[in-house]
Amino acid sequence: MSLVERAGLWTEDRKAATREAERRMKAGDMSVVRLAFADQHGILRGKTLMASEVDAALKNGVGFTTTMLLKDTSHRTVFPVWQPGGGFGMKELEGAADVVMLPDPTTFRALPWAPHSGWMLCDIYFADGRPMPLCTRQIMRRTLSTLADRGYDFVAGLEVEFHLFKLEKAKLGTGDAGQPGEPPEVSLLNQGYQYLTEQRYDEMDPILEILRTNLVDLGLPLRTLEVEFGPSQVEFTFRTGTGLDPADTMVLFRSATKQIAQRNGFHASFMCRPKIANVMSSGWHLHQSLTDRKTHANAFADGTEPLSATGRHYMGGLLEHARAAAAFSTPTLNGYKRYRPFSLAPDRAIWGRDNRGVMVRVLGGPGDLATHLENRVGEPAANPYLYMASQIVCGLDGLERGLDPGPSADKPYETRAPLLPGSLGEALAALKENKVLRAGLGDFFVDYYLRLKQAEIDRFELEVSDWEQREYFSLF
């Protein structure tokens, strides 16, 4: 029996998707296929297979060491894998044993910048067919299933800021190796502070056009390209998607952008606040709503009110658990430098109508079928599966308890409300005590995540420094 059968996945839909992926590989005359999974940080890792080997991988997956799931952002293994239970009471983690990445054939893509290559996202399983509990894509899949049981589907759109630089010198001398290695030397593509000007956009058009054509050819639902406020800063937005699709889009977009930029002599960074003069922080604003599974209607829209009761209760859950959920929306030490008053970023758990200083912004109005929430709390380095799954868990708790989000805040930086965490350590402390996120994401996973991120805190200070630039500027 194959792994896909042991896992209970060999359905007619899966068989059809597998046949279609195999057809496209042959039609595209591909020589290799990259199989990739998102690790705990949302970074794609994986293996490249000869095309002739992919058929077997689609049925039985490809093994890799469990230590890939036990590393911090500098790729150091945090857990003592040589001890009994791998230092975490889990027999399967001992001795750097293998788990299996199983390709999801519905995610098959041809790489426009490497035409000989295919690309597929994978879920992680044990060899006996059990889902691996540290697989973040599996965690979101489970959360979506819980939401479906309540009668809803998750809908999300992406608004992602990041920095784009000219690569001046890749640090690849023998003395530049390390863990992490030295970051590249870069220069700006514009001086910033001319938000949305045609002049600044045209300065960046050569690389933006390369990114646009490749991302569209990859099949990502790109919507807009914009010049942001800060130096060398841009923003890409994507059309809404349902279920896993928005998270898959984000993880593919981030990896694709870095690959395309590097191939063309540029460096893309999704680090929230790189160490450059006059920098502006980058955020990831998550637009979200729910669709009723029976009527297919937007559950947040209302004929007479700006937001339906369902939308208000869901938003109440986002605000109630904002401090703990920040550990997933803002998972790096660097990201907490963004929570500053009067900065177009939130610093407390409040909401408002079309107000860019609040945490949750209500967009739409009475009779508007596109009414939704924009959570402005996230950073672009967040793991998209954990960011979105945590939003669903918090929102569902708001629905089940009928939480009231309170009145709209017209003065977002003066309204009395719980402050967002001032550091990753504060966020982890809130997460540790949060029973709702523990239940929704799993105690085992939350305890693992707390240890993983605490190890990062223990190693470094909180100020922007050389280590921080090496670590985040190169990885994210």
Tab-separated table of C-alpha atoms in Angstrom:
chain	number	residue	atom	x	y	z
A	1	MET	CA	0.000	0.000	0.000
A	2	SER	CA	1.368	3.428	-0.934
A	3	LEU	CA	1.751	6.327	1.508
A	4	VAL	CA	-1.008	8.302	-0.190
A	5	GLU	CA	-3.340	5.324	0.406
A	6	ARG	CA	-2.234	4.840	4.021
A	7	ALA	CA	-2.952	8.522	4.629
A	8	GLY	CA	-6.470	8.115	3.226
A	9	LEU	CA	-5.819	10.621	0.443
A	10	TRP	CA	-6.123	8.466	-2.678
A	11	THR	CA	-9.515	9.868	-3.707
A	12	GLU	CA	-10.823	10.282	-7.233
A	13	ASP	CA	-10.028	14.018	-7.073
A	14	ARG	CA	-6.458	13.264	-5.973
A	15	LYS	CA	-6.030	10.712	-8.753
A	16	ALA	CA	-7.264	13.227	-11.341
A	17	ALA	CA	-4.946	15.946	-10.000
A	18	THR	CA	-2.015	13.517	-10.101
A	19	ARG	CA	-2.728	12.593	-13.723
A	20	GLU	CA	-2.964	16.283	-14.654
A	21	ALA	CA	0.347	17.099	-12.966
A	22	GLU	CA	2.028	14.223	-14.800
A	23	ARG	CA	0.510	15.380	-18.105
A	24	ARG	CA	1.798	18.922	-17.608
A	25	MET	CA	5.288	17.682	-16.740
A	26	LYS	CA	5.463	15.711	-19.971
A	27	ALA	CA	3.907	18.489	-22.048
A	28	GLY	CA	6.390	20.999	-20.666
A	29	ASP	CA	9.313	18.686	-21.324
A	30	MET	CA	10.543	19.208	-17.765
A	31	SER	CA	13.762	17.601	-16.612
A	32	VAL	CA	13.372	18.257	-12.864
A	33	VAL	CA	10.649	19.010	-10.323
A	34	ARG	CA	11.234	20.874	-7.089
A	35	LEU	CA	9.307	19.442	-4.136
A	36	ALA	CA	9.030	22.000	-1.319
A	37	PHE	CA	7.449	22.279	2.116
A	38	ALA	CA	7.081	25.353	4.294
A	39	ASP	CA	9.086	24.980	7.489
A	40	GLN	CA	8.121	26.421	10.858
A	41	HIS	CA	9.241	29.891	9.733
A	42	GLY	CA	7.360	29.749	6.428
A	43	ILE	CA	10.582	29.266	4.464
A	44	LEU	CA	10.429	26.753	1.621
A	45	ARG	CA	12.758	23.775	1.912
A	46	GLY	CA	12.800	20.610	-0.161
A	47	LYS	CA	14.481	18.423	-2.742
A	48	THR	CA	14.760	18.459	-6.526
A	49	LEU	CA	13.883	15.222	-8.326
A	50	MET	CA	14.482	14.070	-11.835
A	51	ALA	CA	11.171	14.143	-13.680
A	52	SER	CA	11.286	10.357	-14.094
A	53	GLU	CA	11.175	9.961	-10.292
A	54	VAL	CA	8.170	12.196	-9.625
A	55	ASP	CA	5.504	9.574	-10.295
A	56	ALA	CA	6.813	7.480	-7.403
A	57	ALA	CA	7.081	10.577	-5.181
A	58	LEU	CA	3.442	11.487	-5.824
A	59	LYS	CA	2.461	8.101	-4.394
A	60	ASN	CA	5.042	7.597	-1.630
A	61	GLY	CA	6.602	10.999	-1.000
A	62	VAL	CA	10.267	11.782	-0.341
A	63	GLY	CA	12.023	11.435	3.001
A	64	PHE	CA	13.951	14.164	4.797
A	65	THR	CA	15.399	14.596	8.266
A	66	THR	CA	13.143	15.792	11.083
A	67	THR	CA	15.821	18.279	12.151
A	68	MET	CA	14.562	20.578	9.368
A	69	LEU	CA	11.565	21.230	11.615
A	70	LEU	CA	13.663	21.866	14.724
A	71	LYS	CA	15.766	24.831	13.615
A	72	ASP	CA	15.659	28.505	14.501
A	73	THR	CA	16.082	31.294	11.947
A	74	SER	CA	19.868	30.869	11.815
A	75	HIS	CA	19.393	27.166	10.962
A	76	ARG	CA	20.637	25.999	14.360
A	77	THR	CA	18.888	22.865	15.675
A	78	VAL	CA	17.179	23.914	18.901
A	79	PHE	CA	16.114	20.513	20.281
A	80	PRO	CA	18.504	17.771	21.551
A	81	VAL	CA	17.672	15.220	18.866
A	82	TRP	CA	20.128	12.613	20.211
A	83	GLN	CA	18.300	12.326	23.530
A	84	PRO	CA	15.317	9.987	24.108
A	85	GLY	CA	12.225	11.490	22.526
A	86	GLY	CA	14.360	13.991	20.648
A	87	GLY	CA	14.285	16.252	23.698
A	88	PHE	CA	10.567	16.755	23.210
A	89	GLY	CA	8.984	13.463	24.215
A	90	MET	CA	8.435	12.315	20.651
A	91	LYS	CA	10.019	9.033	19.584
A	92	GLU	CA	9.884	10.011	15.900
A	93	LEU	CA	12.286	12.943	16.502
A	94	GLU	CA	15.100	10.832	17.910
A	95	GLY	CA	18.393	10.565	16.070
A	96	ALA	CA	17.500	12.939	13.253
A	97	ALA	CA	15.075	10.345	11.863
A	98	ASP	CA	13.137	10.804	8.635
A	99	VAL	CA	9.652	12.054	7.906
A	100	VAL	CA	8.104	12.273	4.442
A	101	MET	CA	7.075	15.215	2.304
A	102	LEU	CA	4.140	14.187	0.131
A	103	PRO	CA	3.539	16.380	-2.955
A	104	ASP	CA	0.121	17.985	-3.325
A	105	PRO	CA	-0.549	17.568	-7.066
A	106	THR	CA	-3.075	20.422	-7.092
A	107	THR	CA	-0.202	22.854	-6.453
A	108	PHE	CA	1.847	21.845	-9.527
A	109	ARG	CA	3.390	24.790	-11.401
A	110	ALA	CA	5.947	25.309	-14.135
A	111	LEU	CA	8.687	27.752	-13.158
A	112	PRO	CA	8.773	30.614	-15.695
A	113	TRP	CA	12.331	31.633	-14.684
A	114	ALA	CA	13.561	28.011	-14.901
A	115	PRO	CA	11.511	26.481	-17.761
A	116	HIS	CA	13.017	23.028	-17.289
A	117	SER	CA	11.614	22.905	-13.736
A	118	GLY	CA	8.301	22.095	-12.107
A	119	TRP	CA	7.302	23.086	-8.575
A	120	MET	CA	4.977	21.418	-6.071
A	121	LEU	CA	4.146	22.152	-2.451
A	122	CYS	CA	4.162	19.243	-0.031
A	123	ASP	CA	2.488	18.207	3.207
A	124	ILE	CA	4.489	16.309	5.819
A	125	TYR	CA	3.572	12.812	6.992
A	126	PHE	CA	5.041	9.948	8.957
A	127	ALA	CA	5.746	6.828	6.911
A	128	ASP	CA	2.672	5.109	8.375
A	129	GLY	CA	0.368	7.798	6.955
A	130	ARG	CA	-0.140	9.929	10.066
A	131	PRO	CA	0.051	13.714	9.538
A	132	MET	CA	3.191	15.203	11.097
A	133	PRO	CA	1.959	17.519	13.923
A	134	LEU	CA	4.671	20.130	13.260
A	135	CYS	CA	3.642	20.628	9.612
A	136	THR	CA	2.205	24.145	9.491
A	137	ARG	CA	0.284	23.542	6.257
A	138	GLN	CA	-1.426	20.613	7.964
A	139	ILE	CA	-2.257	22.840	10.946
A	140	MET	CA	-4.021	25.342	8.699
A	141	ARG	CA	-5.783	22.527	6.861
A	142	ARG	CA	-7.116	21.229	10.193
A	143	THR	CA	-8.228	24.723	11.220
A	144	LEU	CA	-10.082	25.176	7.931
A	145	SER	CA	-11.857	21.869	8.569
A	146	THR	CA	-13.016	23.112	11.986
A	147	LEU	CA	-14.264	26.312	10.379
A	148	ALA	CA	-16.129	24.295	7.731
A	149	ASP	CA	-17.820	22.284	10.489
A	150	ARG	CA	-19.162	25.614	11.793
A	151	GLY	CA	-20.572	26.373	8.340
A	152	TYR	CA	-17.990	28.784	6.915
A	153	ASP	CA	-15.131	29.027	4.443
A	154	PHE	CA	-12.177	31.373	4.963
A	155	VAL	CA	-11.546	34.066	2.332
A	156	ALA	CA	-8.393	36.210	2.343
A	157	GLY	CA	-6.551	38.737	0.217
A	158	LEU	CA	-2.904	39.757	0.612
A	159	GLU	CA	-1.340	43.210	0.835
A	160	VAL	CA	2.406	42.761	1.279
A	161	GLU	CA	5.116	45.398	1.695
A	162	PHE	CA	8.771	44.514	1.186
A	163	HIS	CA	12.132	46.015	0.208
A	164	LEU	CA	13.800	45.599	-3.156
A	165	PHE	CA	17.492	46.479	-3.580
A	166	LYS	CA	20.195	46.391	-6.242
A	167	LEU	CA	22.649	43.632	-5.386
A	168	GLU	CA	26.136	45.151	-5.301
A	169	LYS	CA	28.181	42.330	-3.808
A	170	ALA	CA	27.178	38.826	-2.782
A	171	LYS	CA	29.320	37.884	0.203
A	172	LEU	CA	30.639	34.563	-1.101
A	173	GLY	CA	34.284	34.745	-0.094
A	174	THR	CA	35.597	31.856	1.945
A	175	GLY	CA	35.623	34.047	5.041
A	176	ASP	CA	31.970	35.046	4.617
A	177	ALA	CA	30.537	31.650	5.510
A	178	GLY	CA	28.757	31.307	8.830
A	179	GLN	CA	25.531	30.503	10.572
A	180	PRO	CA	24.144	32.813	9.386
A	181	GLY	CA	26.563	34.008	6.728
A	182	GLU	CA	27.330	37.598	5.879
A	183	PRO	CA	24.455	39.512	4.244
A	184	PRO	CA	24.978	40.908	0.734
A	185	GLU	CA	25.960	44.494	0.067
A	186	VAL	CA	23.090	46.368	-1.580
A	187	SER	CA	22.124	49.807	-2.816
A	188	LEU	CA	18.768	51.557	-3.025
A	189	LEU	CA	16.544	51.617	-6.093
A	190	ASN	CA	15.050	54.930	-4.949
A	191	GLN	CA	15.488	57.379	-2.089
A	192	GLY	CA	11.957	56.974	-0.785
A	193	TYR	CA	9.412	59.396	0.641
A	194	GLN	CA	7.608	59.984	-2.639
A	195	TYR	CA	4.717	57.604	-2.050
A	196	LEU	CA	2.904	56.389	-5.195
A	197	THR	CA	4.740	58.784	-7.525
A	198	GLU	CA	5.128	57.851	-11.167
A	199	GLN	CA	8.763	58.985	-11.065
A	200	ARG	CA	9.688	56.495	-8.351
A	201	TYR	CA	7.729	53.697	-9.993
A	202	ASP	CA	9.491	54.221	-13.301
A	203	GLU	CA	12.872	54.091	-11.562
A	204	MET	CA	11.985	50.599	-10.364
A	205	ASP	CA	10.069	49.463	-13.443
A	206	PRO	CA	12.805	47.245	-14.936
A	207	ILE	CA	12.817	44.804	-12.013
A	208	LEU	CA	9.119	45.269	-11.236
A	209	GLU	CA	8.253	44.225	-14.788
A	210	ILE	CA	10.457	41.141	-14.489
A	211	LEU	CA	8.728	40.238	-11.238
A	212	ARG	CA	5.267	40.909	-12.671
A	213	THR	CA	5.653	38.721	-15.744
A	214	ASN	CA	7.124	35.812	-13.807
A	215	LEU	CA	4.578	35.925	-10.981
A	216	VAL	CA	1.667	36.072	-13.418
A	217	ASP	CA	3.136	33.242	-15.486
A	218	LEU	CA	3.503	31.267	-12.254
A	219	GLY	CA	-0.261	31.569	-11.839
A	220	LEU	CA	-0.315	33.815	-8.772
A	221	PRO	CA	-3.331	36.188	-8.573
A	222	LEU	CA	-1.335	39.429	-8.654
A	223	ARG	CA	-3.520	42.531	-8.431
A	224	THR	CA	-1.384	45.673	-8.006
A	225	LEU	CA	2.251	46.828	-7.834
A	226	GLU	CA	2.876	50.022	-5.871
A	227	VAL	CA	5.772	52.189	-4.740
A	228	GLU	CA	5.653	52.473	-0.964
A	229	PHE	CA	6.691	55.323	1.328
A	230	GLY	CA	10.149	54.193	2.395
A	231	PRO	CA	13.397	53.985	0.412
A	232	SER	CA	13.466	50.988	-1.945
A	233	GLN	CA	10.122	49.814	-0.570
A	234	VAL	CA	7.257	48.393	-2.645
A	235	GLU	CA	3.902	46.748	-2.074
A	236	PHE	CA	2.239	43.941	-4.032
A	237	THR	CA	-1.401	42.986	-3.518
A	238	PHE	CA	-3.219	39.801	-4.530
A	239	ARG	CA	-6.848	38.986	-5.285
A	240	THR	CA	-8.824	37.102	-2.672
A	241	GLY	CA	-8.713	33.330	-2.475
A	242	THR	CA	-10.411	30.662	-0.396
A	243	GLY	CA	-9.099	28.084	2.048
A	244	LEU	CA	-5.435	27.152	1.681
A	245	ASP	CA	-4.957	29.141	-1.532
A	246	PRO	CA	-4.053	32.536	0.033
A	247	ALA	CA	-1.429	30.941	2.304
A	248	ASP	CA	0.013	28.940	-0.594
A	249	THR	CA	0.085	32.136	-2.664
A	250	MET	CA	2.053	33.981	0.024
A	251	VAL	CA	4.673	31.285	0.537
A	252	LEU	CA	5.166	30.888	-3.230
A	253	PHE	CA	5.229	34.653	-3.814
A	254	ARG	CA	7.876	35.257	-1.187
A	255	SER	CA	10.155	32.486	-2.404
A	256	ALA	CA	9.604	33.282	-6.088
A	257	THR	CA	10.331	36.987	-5.587
A	258	LYS	CA	13.641	36.292	-3.874
A	259	GLN	CA	14.668	33.806	-6.581
A	260	ILE	CA	13.683	36.052	-9.500
A	261	ALA	CA	15.359	39.092	-7.948
A	262	GLN	CA	18.604	37.223	-7.286
A	263	ARG	CA	18.767	35.852	-10.838
A	264	ASN	CA	18.513	39.409	-12.161
A	265	GLY	CA	21.036	41.114	-9.886
A	266	PHE	CA	18.663	42.322	-7.152
A	267	HIS	CA	17.944	41.428	-3.541
A	268	ALA	CA	14.397	41.213	-2.156
A	269	SER	CA	13.921	41.287	1.616
A	270	PHE	CA	10.733	40.606	3.565
A	271	MET	CA	12.459	41.551	6.819
A	272	CYS	CA	10.188	44.029	8.590
A	273	ARG	CA	12.760	46.706	9.332
A	274	PRO	CA	16.132	46.302	7.574
A	275	LYS	CA	19.113	48.207	8.925
A	276	ILE	CA	19.201	51.033	6.378
A	277	ALA	CA	19.043	54.798	6.911
A	278	ASN	CA	15.566	56.345	7.080
A	279	VAL	CA	13.922	52.926	6.727
A	280	MET	CA	10.156	52.470	6.873
A	281	SER	CA	8.829	49.248	8.378
A	282	SER	CA	7.121	46.742	6.086
A	283	GLY	CA	3.798	45.207	7.089
A	284	TRP	CA	1.576	42.434	5.808
A	285	HIS	CA	-2.086	43.460	5.957
A	286	LEU	CA	-4.387	40.443	5.872
A	287	HIS	CA	-7.821	41.091	4.346
A	288	GLN	CA	-10.299	38.468	5.477
A	289	SER	CA	-13.931	37.445	5.603
A	290	LEU	CA	-16.053	34.313	5.864
A	291	THR	CA	-18.369	32.782	3.284
A	292	ASP	CA	-21.487	30.901	4.337
A	293	ARG	CA	-21.100	27.345	2.998
A	294	LYS	CA	-24.838	26.938	2.390
A	295	THR	CA	-25.689	30.243	0.719
A	296	HIS	CA	-22.175	31.124	-0.553
A	297	ALA	CA	-22.858	34.668	0.668
A	298	ASN	CA	-20.350	36.909	2.434
A	299	ALA	CA	-21.110	36.349	6.127
A	300	PHE	CA	-19.664	39.770	7.046
A	301	ALA	CA	-21.962	41.779	4.742
A	302	ASP	CA	-25.169	43.354	6.057
A	303	GLY	CA	-27.942	45.292	4.341
A	304	THR	CA	-28.228	48.019	6.979
A	305	GLU	CA	-25.078	47.874	9.148
A	306	PRO	CA	-21.399	48.443	8.276
A	307	LEU	CA	-20.648	44.893	9.478
A	308	SER	CA	-22.874	41.909	10.212
A	309	ALA	CA	-23.202	40.396	13.674
A	310	THR	CA	-21.058	37.494	12.446
A	311	GLY	CA	-18.367	39.935	11.357
A	312	ARG	CA	-18.504	41.851	14.640
A	313	HIS	CA	-18.170	38.724	16.766
A	314	TYR	CA	-15.339	37.402	14.586
A	315	MET	CA	-13.557	40.748	14.944
A	316	GLY	CA	-14.166	40.615	18.698
A	317	GLY	CA	-12.189	37.373	18.754
A	318	LEU	CA	-9.293	38.927	16.802
A	319	LEU	CA	-9.075	41.769	19.329
A	320	GLU	CA	-9.548	39.533	22.388
A	321	HIS	CA	-6.577	37.340	21.496
A	322	ALA	CA	-4.425	39.920	19.692
A	323	ARG	CA	-1.520	39.833	22.145
A	324	ALA	CA	-1.127	36.053	21.988
A	325	ALA	CA	-1.768	35.807	18.237
A	326	ALA	CA	1.028	38.329	17.632
A	327	ALA	CA	3.455	35.459	18.171
A	328	PHE	CA	2.278	34.141	14.782
A	329	SER	CA	1.542	37.387	12.919
A	330	THR	CA	4.876	38.892	14.038
A	331	PRO	CA	7.246	35.986	14.733
A	332	THR	CA	10.605	37.812	14.586
A	333	LEU	CA	12.371	40.031	17.107
A	334	ASN	CA	12.722	42.648	14.408
A	335	GLY	CA	8.986	42.858	13.650
A	336	TYR	CA	8.082	44.469	16.987
A	337	LYS	CA	9.902	47.648	16.029
A	338	ARG	CA	6.963	48.341	13.733
A	339	TYR	CA	4.371	48.782	16.507
A	340	ARG	CA	4.818	52.518	16.920
A	341	PRO	CA	2.194	55.244	17.441
A	342	PHE	CA	1.430	57.676	14.602
A	343	SER	CA	3.213	55.446	12.098
A	344	LEU	CA	0.439	53.918	9.953
A	345	ALA	CA	0.905	50.771	12.037
A	346	PRO	CA	-1.123	49.647	15.064
A	347	ASP	CA	0.131	49.736	18.618
A	348	ARG	CA	-3.018	48.504	20.411
A	349	ALA	CA	-5.911	46.094	19.909
A	350	ILE	CA	-8.657	48.335	18.520
A	351	TRP	CA	-10.750	48.621	15.371
A	352	GLY	CA	-12.060	51.423	13.209
A	353	ARG	CA	-13.870	52.152	9.978
A	354	ASP	CA	-11.404	52.940	7.192
A	355	ASN	CA	-8.744	54.110	9.673
A	356	ARG	CA	-5.123	53.129	9.036
A	357	GLY	CA	-4.006	53.615	12.629
A	358	VAL	CA	-6.092	50.776	14.054
A	359	MET	CA	-5.289	47.087	14.247
A	360	VAL	CA	-8.455	45.922	12.469
A	361	ARG	CA	-9.910	48.112	9.750
A	362	VAL	CA	-13.502	47.557	8.562
A	363	LEU	CA	-13.825	48.035	4.820
A	364	GLY	CA	-17.166	48.171	3.034
A	365	GLY	CA	-20.523	49.203	4.451
A	366	PRO	CA	-24.279	48.621	4.397
A	367	GLY	CA	-25.218	46.641	1.324
A	368	ASP	CA	-21.612	46.193	0.177
A	369	LEU	CA	-21.131	42.538	-0.703
A	370	ALA	CA	-17.332	42.929	-0.464
A	371	THR	CA	-17.375	44.013	3.205
A	372	HIS	CA	-14.409	42.548	5.054
A	373	LEU	CA	-11.800	43.069	7.763
A	374	GLU	CA	-8.216	44.187	7.218
A	375	ASN	CA	-5.917	43.113	10.038
A	376	ARG	CA	-2.862	45.393	9.887
A	377	VAL	CA	-0.908	43.626	12.632
A	378	GLY	CA	1.283	41.237	10.602
A	379	GLU	CA	4.831	41.415	9.257
A	380	PRO	CA	5.821	40.040	5.829
A	381	ALA	CA	8.182	37.449	7.360
A	382	ALA	CA	5.300	35.601	9.071
A	383	ASN	CA	4.577	31.955	8.289
A	384	PRO	CA	1.326	32.367	6.284
A	385	TYR	CA	-0.181	29.081	7.478
A	386	LEU	CA	0.272	30.012	11.137
A	387	TYR	CA	-0.770	33.642	10.636
A	388	MET	CA	-4.033	32.660	8.937
A	389	ALA	CA	-4.760	29.638	11.128
A	390	SER	CA	-4.375	31.763	14.259
A	391	GLN	CA	-6.769	34.351	12.817
A	392	ILE	CA	-9.389	31.660	12.212
A	393	VAL	CA	-8.989	30.218	15.719
A	394	CYS	CA	-9.370	33.654	17.322
A	395	GLY	CA	-12.295	34.633	15.096
A	396	LEU	CA	-14.129	31.361	15.777
A	397	ASP	CA	-13.817	31.939	19.514
A	398	GLY	CA	-15.365	35.360	18.999
A	399	LEU	CA	-18.248	33.776	17.091
A	400	GLU	CA	-18.868	31.046	19.648
A	401	ARG	CA	-18.787	33.445	22.612
A	402	GLY	CA	-20.544	36.329	20.843
A	403	LEU	CA	-17.691	38.718	21.684
A	404	ASP	CA	-18.375	42.437	21.280
A	405	PRO	CA	-15.464	44.391	19.740
A	406	GLY	CA	-16.661	47.640	21.312
A	407	PRO	CA	-17.026	51.006	19.574
A	408	SER	CA	-14.995	52.188	16.614
A	409	ALA	CA	-11.836	54.080	17.598
A	410	ASP	CA	-11.596	57.481	15.928
A	411	LYS	CA	-8.336	58.335	17.744
A	412	PRO	CA	-6.412	55.067	17.422
A	413	TYR	CA	-3.275	56.167	19.259
A	414	GLU	CA	-5.166	57.709	22.173
A	415	THR	CA	-7.999	55.220	22.750
A	416	ARG	CA	-7.711	53.151	25.929
A	417	ALA	CA	-7.172	49.541	24.822
A	418	PRO	CA	-4.766	46.651	25.433
A	419	LEU	CA	-1.392	47.456	23.903
A	420	LEU	CA	0.118	45.057	21.405
A	421	PRO	CA	3.231	43.264	22.699
A	422	GLY	CA	6.374	45.358	22.793
A	423	SER	CA	8.581	42.370	22.043
A	424	LEU	CA	8.491	38.785	20.851
A	425	GLY	CA	9.017	37.727	24.472
A	426	GLU	CA	5.807	39.488	25.535
A	427	ALA	CA	3.902	37.820	22.718
A	428	LEU	CA	5.210	34.366	23.686
A	429	ALA	CA	4.235	34.950	27.327
A	430	ALA	CA	0.692	35.798	26.212
A	431	LEU	CA	0.574	32.762	23.921
A	432	LYS	CA	1.733	30.449	26.693
A	433	GLU	CA	-1.343	31.340	28.761
A	434	ASN	CA	-3.869	31.494	25.906
A	435	LYS	CA	-6.158	28.446	26.133
A	436	VAL	CA	-8.028	29.234	22.908
A	437	LEU	CA	-4.944	29.225	20.649
A	438	ARG	CA	-3.573	26.207	22.480
A	439	ALA	CA	-6.773	24.272	21.825
A	440	GLY	CA	-7.109	25.471	18.245
A	441	LEU	CA	-3.515	24.885	17.124
A	442	GLY	CA	-2.709	22.043	19.508
A	443	ASP	CA	-0.882	22.068	22.853
A	444	PHE	CA	1.947	20.000	21.429
A	445	PHE	CA	2.580	22.447	18.594
A	446	VAL	CA	2.277	25.560	20.778
A	447	ASP	CA	4.761	24.198	23.341
A	448	TYR	CA	7.160	23.333	20.509
A	449	TYR	CA	6.760	26.810	18.992
A	450	LEU	CA	7.349	28.524	22.327
A	451	ARG	CA	10.633	26.645	22.822
A	452	LEU	CA	11.728	27.333	19.251
A	453	LYS	CA	11.168	31.091	19.447
A	454	GLN	CA	12.435	31.419	23.023
A	455	ALA	CA	15.756	29.946	21.891
A	456	GLU	CA	16.025	32.822	19.433
A	457	ILE	CA	15.338	35.385	22.166
A	458	ASP	CA	17.900	33.795	24.464
A	459	ARG	CA	20.622	34.197	21.842
A	460	PHE	CA	20.128	37.812	20.866
A	461	GLU	CA	19.372	41.316	22.082
A	462	LEU	CA	16.368	43.277	20.870
A	463	GLU	CA	18.033	46.254	19.200
A	464	VAL	CA	18.799	46.346	15.482
A	465	SER	CA	22.324	45.022	15.211
A	466	ASP	CA	24.703	43.210	12.916
A	467	TRP	CA	23.427	39.748	13.913
A	468	GLU	CA	19.874	40.801	13.186
A	469	GLN	CA	20.770	42.061	9.747
A	470	ARG	CA	22.708	38.870	8.971
A	471	GLU	CA	19.933	36.649	10.240
A	472	TYR	CA	16.756	38.186	8.851
A	473	PHE	CA	18.045	40.141	5.838
A	474	SER	CA	19.465	36.988	4.296
A	475	LEU	CA	16.736	34.518	5.286
A	476	PHE	CA	13.512	36.453	4.842
